[in-house]
Short mmCIF file of C-alpha atoms in Angstrom, two decimals:
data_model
loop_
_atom_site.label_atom_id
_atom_site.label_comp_id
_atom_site.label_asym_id
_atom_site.label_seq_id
_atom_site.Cartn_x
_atom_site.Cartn_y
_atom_site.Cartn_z
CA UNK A 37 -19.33 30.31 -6.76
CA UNK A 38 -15.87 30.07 -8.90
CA UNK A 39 -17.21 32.83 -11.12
CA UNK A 40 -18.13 34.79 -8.45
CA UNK A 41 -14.61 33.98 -7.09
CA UNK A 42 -12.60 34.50 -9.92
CA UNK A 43 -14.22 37.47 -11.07
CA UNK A 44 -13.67 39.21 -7.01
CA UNK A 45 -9.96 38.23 -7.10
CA UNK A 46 -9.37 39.87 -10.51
CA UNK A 47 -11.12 42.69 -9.11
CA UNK A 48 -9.51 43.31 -5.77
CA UNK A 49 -6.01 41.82 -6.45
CA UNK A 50 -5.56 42.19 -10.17
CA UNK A 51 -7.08 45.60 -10.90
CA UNK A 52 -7.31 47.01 -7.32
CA UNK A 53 -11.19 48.01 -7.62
CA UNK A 54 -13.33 48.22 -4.70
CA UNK A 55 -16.10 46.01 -4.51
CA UNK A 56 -19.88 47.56 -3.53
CA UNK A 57 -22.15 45.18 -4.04
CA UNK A 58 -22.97 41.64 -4.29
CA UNK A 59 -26.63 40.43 -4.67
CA UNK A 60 -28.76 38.07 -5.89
CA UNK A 61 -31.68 37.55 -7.99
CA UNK A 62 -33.85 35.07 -6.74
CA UNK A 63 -35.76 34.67 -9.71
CA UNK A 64 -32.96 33.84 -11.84
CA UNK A 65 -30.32 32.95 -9.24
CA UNK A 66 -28.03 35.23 -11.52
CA UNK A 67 -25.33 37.18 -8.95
CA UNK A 68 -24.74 40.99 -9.76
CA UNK A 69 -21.64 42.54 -8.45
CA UNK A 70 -21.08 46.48 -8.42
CA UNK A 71 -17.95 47.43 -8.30
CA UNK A 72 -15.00 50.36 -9.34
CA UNK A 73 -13.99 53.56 -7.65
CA UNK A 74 -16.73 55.37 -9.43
CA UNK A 75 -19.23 52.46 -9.41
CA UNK A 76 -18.91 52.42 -12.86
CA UNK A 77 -18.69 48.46 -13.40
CA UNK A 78 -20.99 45.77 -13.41
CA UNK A 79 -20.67 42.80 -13.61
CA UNK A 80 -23.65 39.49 -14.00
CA UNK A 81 -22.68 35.71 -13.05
CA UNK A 82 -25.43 33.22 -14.21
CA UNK A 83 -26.04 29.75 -12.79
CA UNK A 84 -22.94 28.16 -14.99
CA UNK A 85 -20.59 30.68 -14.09
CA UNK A 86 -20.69 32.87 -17.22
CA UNK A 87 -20.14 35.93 -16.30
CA UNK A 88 -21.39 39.36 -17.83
#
């Protein structure tokens, strides 16, 4: 949840980028976030808050 966090406040407040989507993989509990103006980043958060 803190990379998650982190990585959505840099997003919104630091860079301005909307956020799309936010999902998870149930098999590996990994979080994917979609994000930009163009959809043009992605972004992976595993388990230990390593993000991608």
């Amino acid at each position: 949840m803190r990379g998650l966090y982190r990585l959505s406040y840099w997003l919104r407040y630091i860079t301005l980028q909307p956020i799309h989507l936010v999902c998870v993989d149930d098999r590996t509990s990994n979080l994917y976030v979609l994000a930009g103006s163009t959809e043009n980043l992605k972004f992976q958060i595993t388990p230990d808050g390593e993000v991608f």
